[in-house]
Coordinates of C-alpha atoms in Angstrom, one line a residue:
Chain A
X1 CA 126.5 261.5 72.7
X2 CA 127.7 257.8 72.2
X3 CA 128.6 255.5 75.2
X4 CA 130.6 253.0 74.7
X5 CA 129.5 249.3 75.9
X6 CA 132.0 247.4 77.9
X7 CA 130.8 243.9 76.6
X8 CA 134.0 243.5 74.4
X9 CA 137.2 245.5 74.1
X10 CA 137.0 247.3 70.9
X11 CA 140.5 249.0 70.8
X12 CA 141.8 245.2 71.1
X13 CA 139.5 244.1 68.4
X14 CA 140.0 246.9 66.2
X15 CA 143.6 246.9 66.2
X16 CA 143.4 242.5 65.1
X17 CA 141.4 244.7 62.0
X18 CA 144.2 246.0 59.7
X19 CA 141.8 247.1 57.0
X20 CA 140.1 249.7 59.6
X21 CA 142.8 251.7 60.2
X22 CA 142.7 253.2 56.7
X23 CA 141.5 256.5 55.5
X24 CA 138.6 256.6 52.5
X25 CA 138.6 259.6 50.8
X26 CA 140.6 261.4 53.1
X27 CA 138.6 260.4 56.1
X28 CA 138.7 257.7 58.5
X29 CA 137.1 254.8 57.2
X30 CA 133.8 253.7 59.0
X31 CA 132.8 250.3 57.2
X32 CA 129.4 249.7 57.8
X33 CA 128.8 246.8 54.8
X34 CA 128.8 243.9 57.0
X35 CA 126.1 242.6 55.3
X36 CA 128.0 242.3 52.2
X37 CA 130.9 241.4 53.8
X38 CA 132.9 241.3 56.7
X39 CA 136.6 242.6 57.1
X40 CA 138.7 240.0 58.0
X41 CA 141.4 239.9 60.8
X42 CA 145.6 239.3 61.1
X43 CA 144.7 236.0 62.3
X44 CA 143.1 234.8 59.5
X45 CA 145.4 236.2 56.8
X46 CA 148.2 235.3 58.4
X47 CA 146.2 231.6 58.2
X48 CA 146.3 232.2 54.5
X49 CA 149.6 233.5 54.2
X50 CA 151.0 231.0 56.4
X51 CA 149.1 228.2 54.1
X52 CA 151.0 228.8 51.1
X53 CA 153.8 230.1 52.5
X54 CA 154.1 226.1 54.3
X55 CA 152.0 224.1 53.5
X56 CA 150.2 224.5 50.3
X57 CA 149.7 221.1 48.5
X58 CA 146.6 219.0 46.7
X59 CA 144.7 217.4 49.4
X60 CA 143.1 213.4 50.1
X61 CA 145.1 211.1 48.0
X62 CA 148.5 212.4 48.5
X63 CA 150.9 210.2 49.7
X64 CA 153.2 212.7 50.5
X65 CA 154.3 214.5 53.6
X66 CA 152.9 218.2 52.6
X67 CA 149.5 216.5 51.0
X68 CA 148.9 214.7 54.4
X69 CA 149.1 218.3 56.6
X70 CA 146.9 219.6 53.7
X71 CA 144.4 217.2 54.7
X72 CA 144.6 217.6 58.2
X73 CA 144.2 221.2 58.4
X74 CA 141.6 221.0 55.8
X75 CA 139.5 218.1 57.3
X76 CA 140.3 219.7 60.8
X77 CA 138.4 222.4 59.8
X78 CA 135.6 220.4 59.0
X79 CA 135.5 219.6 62.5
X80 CA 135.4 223.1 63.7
X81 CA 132.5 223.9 61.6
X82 CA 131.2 221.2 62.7
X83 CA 131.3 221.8 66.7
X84 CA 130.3 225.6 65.5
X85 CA 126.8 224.8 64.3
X86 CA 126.1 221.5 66.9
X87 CA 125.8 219.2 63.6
X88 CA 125.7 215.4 64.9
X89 CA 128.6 214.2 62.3
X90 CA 131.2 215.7 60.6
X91 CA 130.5 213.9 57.1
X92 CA 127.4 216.5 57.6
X93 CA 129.6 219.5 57.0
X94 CA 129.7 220.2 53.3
X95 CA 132.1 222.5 51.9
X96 CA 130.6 224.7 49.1
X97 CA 131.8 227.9 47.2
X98 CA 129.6 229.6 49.4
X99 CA 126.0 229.8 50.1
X100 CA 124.6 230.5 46.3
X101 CA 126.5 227.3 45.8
X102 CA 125.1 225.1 49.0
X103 CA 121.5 226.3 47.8
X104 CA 121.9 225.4 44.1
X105 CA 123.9 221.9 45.2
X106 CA 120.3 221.2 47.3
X107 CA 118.0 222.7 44.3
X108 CA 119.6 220.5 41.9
X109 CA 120.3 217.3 43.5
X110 CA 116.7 217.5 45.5
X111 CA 114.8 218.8 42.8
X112 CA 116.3 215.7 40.5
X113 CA 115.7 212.9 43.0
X114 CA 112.4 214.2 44.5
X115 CA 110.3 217.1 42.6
X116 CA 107.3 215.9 40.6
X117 CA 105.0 218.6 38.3
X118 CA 102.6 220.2 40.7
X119 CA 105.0 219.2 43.8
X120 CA 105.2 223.0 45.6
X121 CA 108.6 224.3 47.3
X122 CA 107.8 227.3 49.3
X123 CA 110.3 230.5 50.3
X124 CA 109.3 233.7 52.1
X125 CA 108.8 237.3 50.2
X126 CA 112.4 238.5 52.3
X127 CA 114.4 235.6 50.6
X128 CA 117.8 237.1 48.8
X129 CA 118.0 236.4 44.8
X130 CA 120.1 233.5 46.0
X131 CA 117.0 231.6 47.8
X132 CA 114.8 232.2 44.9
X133 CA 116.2 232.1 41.5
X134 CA 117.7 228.1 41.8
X135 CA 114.1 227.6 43.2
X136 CA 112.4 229.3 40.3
X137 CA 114.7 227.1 38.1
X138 CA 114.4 223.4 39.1
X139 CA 110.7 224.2 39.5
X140 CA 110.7 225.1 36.0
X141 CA 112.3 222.3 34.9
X142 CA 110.6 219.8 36.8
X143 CA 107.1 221.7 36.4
X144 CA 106.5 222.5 40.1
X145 CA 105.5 225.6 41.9
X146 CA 106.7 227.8 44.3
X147 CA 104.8 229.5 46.5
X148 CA 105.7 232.8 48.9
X149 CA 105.0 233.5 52.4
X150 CA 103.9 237.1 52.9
X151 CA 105.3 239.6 55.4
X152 CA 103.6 242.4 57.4
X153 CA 104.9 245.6 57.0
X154 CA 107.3 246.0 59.8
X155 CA 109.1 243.3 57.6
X156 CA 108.3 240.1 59.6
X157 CA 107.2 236.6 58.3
X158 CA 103.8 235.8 58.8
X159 CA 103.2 232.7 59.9
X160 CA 99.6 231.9 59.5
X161 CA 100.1 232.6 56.1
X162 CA 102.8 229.9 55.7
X163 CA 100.3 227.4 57.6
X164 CA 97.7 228.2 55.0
X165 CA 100.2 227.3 52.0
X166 CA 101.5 224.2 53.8
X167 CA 99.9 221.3 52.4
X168 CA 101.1 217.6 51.0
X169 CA 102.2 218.8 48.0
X170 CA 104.9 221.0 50.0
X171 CA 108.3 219.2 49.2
X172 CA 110.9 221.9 50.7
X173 CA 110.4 225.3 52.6
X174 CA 113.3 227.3 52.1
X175 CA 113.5 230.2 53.8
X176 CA 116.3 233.1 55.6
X177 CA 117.2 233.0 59.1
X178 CA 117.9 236.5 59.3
X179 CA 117.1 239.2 56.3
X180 CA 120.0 240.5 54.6
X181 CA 118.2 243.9 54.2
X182 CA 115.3 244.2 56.6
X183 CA 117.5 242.6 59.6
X184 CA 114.1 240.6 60.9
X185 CA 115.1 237.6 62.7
X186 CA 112.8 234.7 61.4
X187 CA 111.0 231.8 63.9
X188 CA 112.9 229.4 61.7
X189 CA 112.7 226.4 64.5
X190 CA 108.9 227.3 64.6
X191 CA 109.1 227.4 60.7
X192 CA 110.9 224.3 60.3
X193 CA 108.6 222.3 62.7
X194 CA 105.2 223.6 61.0
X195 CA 107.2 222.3 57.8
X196 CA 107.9 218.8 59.4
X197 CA 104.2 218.0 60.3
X198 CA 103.2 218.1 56.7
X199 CA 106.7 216.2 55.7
X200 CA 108.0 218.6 53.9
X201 CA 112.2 219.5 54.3
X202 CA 114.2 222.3 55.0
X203 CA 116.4 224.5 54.4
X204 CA 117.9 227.4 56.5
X205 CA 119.4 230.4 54.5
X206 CA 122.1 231.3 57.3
X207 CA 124.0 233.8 55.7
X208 CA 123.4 236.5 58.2
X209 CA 122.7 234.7 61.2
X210 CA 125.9 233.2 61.6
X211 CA 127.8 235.7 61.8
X212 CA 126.0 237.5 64.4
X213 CA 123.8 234.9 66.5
X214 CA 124.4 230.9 67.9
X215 CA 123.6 228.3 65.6
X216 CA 122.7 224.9 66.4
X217 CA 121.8 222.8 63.7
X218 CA 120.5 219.6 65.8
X219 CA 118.4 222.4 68.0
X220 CA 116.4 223.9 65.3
X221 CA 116.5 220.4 63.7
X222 CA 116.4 221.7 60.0
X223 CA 117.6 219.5 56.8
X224 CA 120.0 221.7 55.1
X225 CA 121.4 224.6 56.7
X226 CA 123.8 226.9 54.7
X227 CA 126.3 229.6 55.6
X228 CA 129.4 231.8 53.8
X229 CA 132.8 232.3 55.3
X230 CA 133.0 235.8 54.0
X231 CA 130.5 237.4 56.1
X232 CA 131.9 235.6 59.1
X233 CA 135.0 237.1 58.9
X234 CA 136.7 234.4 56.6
X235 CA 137.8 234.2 52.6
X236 CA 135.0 234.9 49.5
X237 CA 134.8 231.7 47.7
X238 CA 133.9 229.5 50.6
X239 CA 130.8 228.4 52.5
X240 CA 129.1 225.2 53.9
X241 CA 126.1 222.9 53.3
X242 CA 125.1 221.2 56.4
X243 CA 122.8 218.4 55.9
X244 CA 121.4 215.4 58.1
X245 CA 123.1 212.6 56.7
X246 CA 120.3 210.4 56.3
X247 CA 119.0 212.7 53.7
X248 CA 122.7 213.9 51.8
X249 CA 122.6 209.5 51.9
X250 CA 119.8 209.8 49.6
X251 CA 120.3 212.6 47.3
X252 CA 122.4 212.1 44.0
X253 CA 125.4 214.7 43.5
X254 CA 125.4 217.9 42.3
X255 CA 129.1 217.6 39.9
X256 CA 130.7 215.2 39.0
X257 CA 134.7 214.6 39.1
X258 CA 137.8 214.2 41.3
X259 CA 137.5 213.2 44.7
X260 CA 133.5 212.4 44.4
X261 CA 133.9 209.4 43.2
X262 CA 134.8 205.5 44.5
X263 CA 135.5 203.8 41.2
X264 CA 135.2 205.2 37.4
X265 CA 135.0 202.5 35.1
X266 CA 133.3 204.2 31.3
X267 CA 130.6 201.3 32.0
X268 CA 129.5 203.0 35.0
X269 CA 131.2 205.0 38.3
X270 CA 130.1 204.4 41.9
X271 CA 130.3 207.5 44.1
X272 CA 131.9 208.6 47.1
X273 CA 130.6 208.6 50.7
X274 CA 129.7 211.7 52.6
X275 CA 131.0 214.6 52.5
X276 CA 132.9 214.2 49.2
X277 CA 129.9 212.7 47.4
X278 CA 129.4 216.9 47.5
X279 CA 133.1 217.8 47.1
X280 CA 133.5 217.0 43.2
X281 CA 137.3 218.9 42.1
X282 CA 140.2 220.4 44.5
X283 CA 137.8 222.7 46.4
X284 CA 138.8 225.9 48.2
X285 CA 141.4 224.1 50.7
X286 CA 143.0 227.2 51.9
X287 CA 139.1 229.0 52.3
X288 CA 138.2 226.0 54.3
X289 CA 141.2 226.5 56.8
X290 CA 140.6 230.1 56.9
X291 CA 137.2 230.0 57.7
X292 CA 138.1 227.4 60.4
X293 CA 140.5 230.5 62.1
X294 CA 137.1 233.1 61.5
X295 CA 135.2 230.4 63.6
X296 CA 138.3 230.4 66.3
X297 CA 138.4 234.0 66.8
X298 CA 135.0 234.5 67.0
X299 CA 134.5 231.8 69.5
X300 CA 137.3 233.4 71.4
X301 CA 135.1 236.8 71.4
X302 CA 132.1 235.0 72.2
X303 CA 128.8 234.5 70.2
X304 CA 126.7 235.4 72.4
X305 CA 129.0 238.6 73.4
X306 CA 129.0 239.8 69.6
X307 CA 124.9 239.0 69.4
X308 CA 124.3 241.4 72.8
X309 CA 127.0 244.3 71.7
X310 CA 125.8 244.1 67.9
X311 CA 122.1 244.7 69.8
X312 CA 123.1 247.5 71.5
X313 CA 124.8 249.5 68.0
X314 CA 121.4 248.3 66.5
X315 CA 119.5 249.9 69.0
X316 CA 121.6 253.1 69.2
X317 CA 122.1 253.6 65.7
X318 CA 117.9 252.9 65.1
X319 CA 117.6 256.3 68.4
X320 CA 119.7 258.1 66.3
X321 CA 118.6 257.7 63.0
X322 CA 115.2 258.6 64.4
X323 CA 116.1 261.7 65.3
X324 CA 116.6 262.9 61.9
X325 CA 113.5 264.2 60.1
X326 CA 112.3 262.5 56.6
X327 CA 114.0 259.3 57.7
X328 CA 112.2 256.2 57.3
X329 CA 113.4 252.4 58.6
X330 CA 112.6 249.8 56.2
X331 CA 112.6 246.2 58.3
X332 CA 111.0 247.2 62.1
X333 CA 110.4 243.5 62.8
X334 CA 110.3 242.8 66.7
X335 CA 113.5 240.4 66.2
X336 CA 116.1 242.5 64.4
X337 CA 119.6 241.5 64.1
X338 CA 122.2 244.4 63.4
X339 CA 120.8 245.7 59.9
X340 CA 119.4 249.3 59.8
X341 CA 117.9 250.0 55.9
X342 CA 116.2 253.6 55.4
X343 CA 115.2 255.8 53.0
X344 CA 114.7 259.5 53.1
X345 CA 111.9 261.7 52.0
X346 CA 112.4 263.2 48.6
X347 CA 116.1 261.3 48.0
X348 CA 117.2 258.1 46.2
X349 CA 119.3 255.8 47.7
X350 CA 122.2 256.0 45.6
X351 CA 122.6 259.6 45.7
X352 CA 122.8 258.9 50.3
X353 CA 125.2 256.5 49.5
X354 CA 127.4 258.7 47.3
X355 CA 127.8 261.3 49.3
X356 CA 128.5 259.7 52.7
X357 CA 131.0 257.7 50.6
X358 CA 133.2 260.7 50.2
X359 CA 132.9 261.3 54.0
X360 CA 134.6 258.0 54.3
X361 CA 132.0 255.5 55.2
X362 CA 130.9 252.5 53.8
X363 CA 127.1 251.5 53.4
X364 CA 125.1 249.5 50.8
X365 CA 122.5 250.9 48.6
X366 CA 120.0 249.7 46.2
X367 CA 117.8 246.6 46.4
X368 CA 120.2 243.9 48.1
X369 CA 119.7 241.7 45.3
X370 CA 116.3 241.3 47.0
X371 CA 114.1 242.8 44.1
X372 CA 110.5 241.8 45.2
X373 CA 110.6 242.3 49.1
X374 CA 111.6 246.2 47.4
X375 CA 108.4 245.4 45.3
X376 CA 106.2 244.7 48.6
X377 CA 107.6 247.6 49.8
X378 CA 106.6 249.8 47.0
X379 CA 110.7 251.2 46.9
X380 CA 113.7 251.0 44.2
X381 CA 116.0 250.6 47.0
X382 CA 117.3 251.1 50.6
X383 CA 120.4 252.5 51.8
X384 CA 121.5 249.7 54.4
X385 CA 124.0 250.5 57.5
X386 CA 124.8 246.9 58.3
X387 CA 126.8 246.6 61.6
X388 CA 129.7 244.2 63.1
X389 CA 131.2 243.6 66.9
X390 CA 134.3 246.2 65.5
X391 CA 131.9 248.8 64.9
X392 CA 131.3 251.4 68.0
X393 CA 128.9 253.6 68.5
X394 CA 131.4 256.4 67.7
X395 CA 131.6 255.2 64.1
X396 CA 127.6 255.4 64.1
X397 CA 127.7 259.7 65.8
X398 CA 130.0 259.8 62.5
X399 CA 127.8 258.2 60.0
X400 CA 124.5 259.7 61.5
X401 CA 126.5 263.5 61.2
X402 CA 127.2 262.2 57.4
X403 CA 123.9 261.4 56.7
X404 CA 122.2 264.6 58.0
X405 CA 125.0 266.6 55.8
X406 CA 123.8 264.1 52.7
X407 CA 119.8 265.5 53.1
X408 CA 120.9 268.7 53.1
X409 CA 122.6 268.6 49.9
X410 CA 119.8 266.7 48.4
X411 CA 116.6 268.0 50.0
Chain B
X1 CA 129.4 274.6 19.3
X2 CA 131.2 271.4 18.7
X3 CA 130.7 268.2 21.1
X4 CA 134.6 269.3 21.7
X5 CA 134.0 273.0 22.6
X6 CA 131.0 271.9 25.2
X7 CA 133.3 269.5 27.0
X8 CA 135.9 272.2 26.7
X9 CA 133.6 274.4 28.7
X10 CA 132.1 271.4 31.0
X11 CA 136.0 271.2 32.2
X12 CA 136.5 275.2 32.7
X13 CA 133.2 275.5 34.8
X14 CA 134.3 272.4 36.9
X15 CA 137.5 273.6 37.2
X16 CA 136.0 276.3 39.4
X17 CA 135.4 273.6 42.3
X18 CA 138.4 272.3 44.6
X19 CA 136.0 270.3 47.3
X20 CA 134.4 267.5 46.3
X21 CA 130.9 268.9 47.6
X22 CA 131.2 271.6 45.8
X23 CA 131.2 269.8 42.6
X24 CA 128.2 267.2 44.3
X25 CA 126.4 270.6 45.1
X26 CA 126.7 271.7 41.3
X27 CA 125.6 268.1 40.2
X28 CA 122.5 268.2 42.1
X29 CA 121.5 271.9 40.7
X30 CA 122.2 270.6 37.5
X31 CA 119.7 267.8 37.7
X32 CA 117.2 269.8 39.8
X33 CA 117.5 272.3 36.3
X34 CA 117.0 269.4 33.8
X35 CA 113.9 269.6 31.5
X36 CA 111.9 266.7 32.8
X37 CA 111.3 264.3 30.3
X38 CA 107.4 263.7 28.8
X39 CA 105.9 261.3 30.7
X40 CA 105.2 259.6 27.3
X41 CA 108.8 258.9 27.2
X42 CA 109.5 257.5 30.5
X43 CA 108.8 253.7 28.5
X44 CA 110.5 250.1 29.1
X45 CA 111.7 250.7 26.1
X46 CA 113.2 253.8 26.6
X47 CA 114.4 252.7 30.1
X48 CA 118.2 251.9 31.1
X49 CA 118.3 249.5 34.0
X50 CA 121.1 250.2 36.5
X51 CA 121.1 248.1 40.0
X52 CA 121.0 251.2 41.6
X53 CA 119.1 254.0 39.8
X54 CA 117.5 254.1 36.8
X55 CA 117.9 256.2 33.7
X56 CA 115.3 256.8 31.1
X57 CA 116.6 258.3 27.5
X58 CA 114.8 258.9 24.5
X59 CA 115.9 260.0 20.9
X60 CA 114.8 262.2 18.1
X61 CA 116.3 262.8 15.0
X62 CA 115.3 266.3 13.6
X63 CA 116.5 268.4 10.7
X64 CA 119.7 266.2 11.3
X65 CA 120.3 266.2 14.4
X66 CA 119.8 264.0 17.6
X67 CA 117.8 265.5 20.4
X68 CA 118.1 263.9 23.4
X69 CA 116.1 264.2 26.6
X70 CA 116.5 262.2 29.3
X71 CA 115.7 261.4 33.4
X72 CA 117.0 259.5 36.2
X73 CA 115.3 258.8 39.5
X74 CA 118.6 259.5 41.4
X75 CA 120.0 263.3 41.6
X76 CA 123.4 263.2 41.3
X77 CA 123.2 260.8 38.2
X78 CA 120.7 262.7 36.8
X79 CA 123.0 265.8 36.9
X80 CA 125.7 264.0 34.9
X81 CA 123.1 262.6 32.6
X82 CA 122.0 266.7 32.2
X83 CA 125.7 267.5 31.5
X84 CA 125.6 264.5 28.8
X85 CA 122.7 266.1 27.3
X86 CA 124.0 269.2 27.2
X87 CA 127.3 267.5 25.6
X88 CA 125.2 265.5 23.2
X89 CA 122.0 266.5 22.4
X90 CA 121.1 268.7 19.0
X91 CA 124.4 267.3 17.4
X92 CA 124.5 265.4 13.9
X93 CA 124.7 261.8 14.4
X94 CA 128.3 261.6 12.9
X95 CA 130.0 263.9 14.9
X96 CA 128.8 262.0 18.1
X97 CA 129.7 258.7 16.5
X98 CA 132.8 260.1 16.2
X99 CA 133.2 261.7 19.5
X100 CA 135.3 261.2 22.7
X101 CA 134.1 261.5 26.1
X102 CA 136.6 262.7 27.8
X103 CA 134.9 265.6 29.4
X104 CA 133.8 263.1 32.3
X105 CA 137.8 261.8 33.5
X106 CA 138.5 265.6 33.5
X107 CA 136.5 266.6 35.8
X108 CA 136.6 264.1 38.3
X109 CA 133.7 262.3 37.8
X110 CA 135.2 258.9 35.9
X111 CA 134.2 256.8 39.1
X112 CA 130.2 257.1 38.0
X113 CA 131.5 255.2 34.7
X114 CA 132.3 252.8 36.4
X115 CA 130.1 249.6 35.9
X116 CA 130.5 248.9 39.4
X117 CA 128.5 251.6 40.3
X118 CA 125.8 250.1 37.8
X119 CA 123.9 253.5 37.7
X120 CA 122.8 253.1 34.0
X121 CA 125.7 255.6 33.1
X122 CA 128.1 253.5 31.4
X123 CA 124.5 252.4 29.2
X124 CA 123.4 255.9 28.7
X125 CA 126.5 256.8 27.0
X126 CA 126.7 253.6 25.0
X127 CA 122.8 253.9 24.3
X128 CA 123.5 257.3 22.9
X129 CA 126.4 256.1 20.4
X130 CA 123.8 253.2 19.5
X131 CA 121.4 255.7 18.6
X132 CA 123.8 258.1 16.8
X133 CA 125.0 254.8 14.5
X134 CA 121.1 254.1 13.8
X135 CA 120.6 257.5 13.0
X136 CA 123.6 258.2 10.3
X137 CA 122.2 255.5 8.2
X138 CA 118.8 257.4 8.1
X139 CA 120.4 261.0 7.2

């Protein structure tokens, strides 16, 4: 039997979720695809709703009364990101479309100014397609290589490895701070130093550390660090770039057009300082302010309160799914934020996520657009449970029920 | 029988099922019965890429007609792709140029269409039409 933790109150939380209180094929909904994305709460739509219900207008430039609250909400929001992740200035705070679009701003512009044939970027075998493909792509271009760190089988970064590929022709390490599919918690500060002795930069895939763990930027002293708002419990279509501003100073931008810009003569245009050097065209304004309000409630909850409670549905949900015979985890890494992926003897993926689908719950399947970790784990796909501070362990007694009635029908 | 009568009698027997397990239940039988395709089919070539399972389908045209076999790594899908075949498979390539599928909407089943659910359905069926087109210009 579940116990419920006392850490946060859930039926509070919960009840700030409207989205949860639905059924899903006639059955309570149990979401467990955090990992894709989060649900968002009243106080953040209402952020939206309120936005262009009152104050919806083109921001910086505007001489007008609505364009100026525009801004300030907007460039407020900057500021909260800001404090969130420790970052020294708030010119460091980048607003991107999310964090495909802060990696392939850093790819471009980097790989333009800096990457010479033979230079060597290297990633880690766990990275999502998003911290590989704009790699693969500027390396291509400019004739450079990239190299992968290997992992163990429990899913965890192996760090002697890296030191061995480290070398003065490494230009950038780019690696996850937390897996998407195997949940492994990586050393990054470790990783970042080791990176630094040999001069090389970095950049710190945050996508699913952010939402569940403290982040502080100036602490783990990486380059580029780079984050969503939709898995954090704010609007799809936004996300940040942080970057030290010594190095953003240096790179070129990644688009040209509105707002980047000082002077455009057609002889030649001058650019913009920091951060709208990186801002080219209205950007997401309303996203921005939203994610602002995501960063609000959850400091309200308490990072470190959601990273302990998240631990313990981890841990209860990994007891449980032990339990049940033909079940294998896929990610056992020592550090494990709240991801559980599994297969099961003698079934595929998709046909698990099917059927617990019609019993109302909500899980991933497939490869997690993380196609050769699958291939180092000799796999098509996982299922992946992927867990938030709304979930209780209730939800996980459902889901583990579910799953047992799934391997009968299959096995 | 006609592609028309099969779907006709695809409907009838799933009309038999109110519960949704049920019909899942049938499904999987139905791909636990399908004739495993010869492991000198399962090619790239003849491989339909889904993000989440794959689908292998391969074609031969004899005395006129199209015989189809076919194989997916994932049960449930594979038990559609067995009622495709069964839909399908030994018909002249006109008639399933020509053909509907409608059999799939009617019983309940239109959500593994779906290209969201990128289970190589949606490119089995049009993979099957592709061959069918290829085909009439041969008979």
């Amino acid at each position: 039997m579940s116990t419920q933790t006392d850490i946060l109150d859930l039926k509070k939380i919960r009840a700030d979720f409207p989205i949860l209180a639905q059924e899903v094929n006639g059955k309570p909904l149990v979401y467990f695809d955090n990992g894709a994305t989060s649900q968002k709460p009243q106080q953040v739509i209402d952020v939206i709703n309120t936005y262009y219900s009152n104050e919806n207008s083109n921001i910086h430039r505007g001489i007008h009364t609505l364009s100026q609250v525009a801004t300030d909400a907007y460039e407020k929001a900057r500021k909260v990101v800001q404090a969130f992740i420790n970052a020294e200035h708030e010119h460091e705070v980048i607003f991107t479309s999310g964090t495909t679009g802060s990696i392939n701003t850093i790819a471009s512009s980097f790989g333009k100014a800096h990457l010479k044939e033979g230079d060597e970027i290297i990633i880690s075998t766990m990275e999502h397609h998003s911290n590989i493909v704009p790699w693969q792509m500027i390396c291509e271009e400019k004739g450079a290589n990239l190299k992968v760190v290997p992992i163990n089988d429990a899913g965890e970064f192996l760090f002697d490895e890296y030191e061995k590929l480290l070398s003065s022709k490494t230009k950038l390490v780019a690696v996850t701070h937390v897996s998407n599919t195997l949940g492994t918690i990586n050393p990054v500060k470790e990783i970042i130093a080791k990176a630094q002795e040999h001069g090389a930069l970095t950049l710190i895939d945050g996508a699913q550390a952010v939402p569940h763990k403290k982040v502080d930027v100036r602490d783990l002293d990486c380059d580029f660090y780079v984050f969503s708002g939709h898995k954090m419990l704010g609007p799809t279509g936004v996300g940040i770039l942080y970057g030290k501003e010594t190095i953003l100073n240096e790179l070129p931008p990644y688009q040209g057009g509105g707002d980047m810009i000082k002077t455009v003569t057609f002889e030649k245009t001058t650019y913009n300082e920091l951060p709208h050097k990186f801002e080219a065209g209205t950007p997401n304004i309303v996203g921005g302010i939203a994610l602002a309000s995501a960063i609000e409630y959850m400091n309200a909850i308490g990072i470190d309160n959601i990273a302990s409670y998240e631990d313990e549905l981890l841990t209860y949900a990994t007891a449980q799914i032990k339990t049940i015979e033909g079940v294998r985890i896929i990610g056992e890494a020592q550090n494990k934020a709240s991801v559980l992926s599994f297969v099961v003897d003698g079934t595929h993926p998709s046909d698990i996520g099917m059927i617990v689908d019609k019993l109302g719950i909500a899980i991933r399947t497939g490869h997690h657009c993380t196609e050769p970790l699958m291939n180092r784990f000799n796999i098509p796909g996982t299922a992946r449970a992927s867990f938030a501070f709304y979930n209780t362990t209730k939800e996980i007694d459902v889901f583990i029920e579910a799953l047992k009635k799934a391997i009968k029908m299959l096995v | 029988m006609s592609i028309a009568e099969i779907q006709a009698e695809i409907v009838d027997e799933f009309a038999l099922f109110d519960e949704w397990m049920d019909k899942y239940e049938h499904l999987i039988e139905l791909g636990k019965d399908l004739p495993v395709i010869a492991e000198e089919f399962k090619t790239e070539d003849n491989l339909i890429k889904g993000c989440q399972s794959r689908v292998w389908l391969h074609a031969n045209l004899n005395d006129g007609k199209i015989e189809f076999t076919a194989e997916s790594d994932a049960i449930i899908t594979k038990g559609i792709v067995a009622l495709m075949i069964r839909v399908f498979s030994n018909q002249t390539p006109k008639n399933i140029a020509s053909s509907n599928v409608d059999f799939i909407d009617e019983i309940g089943l239109k959500e593994h269409l779906s290209p969201t659910r990128s289970n190589g359905l949606l490119s089995m069926l049009k993979q099957i039409k592709m061959y069918s087109i290829a085909y009439q210009a041969k008979v």
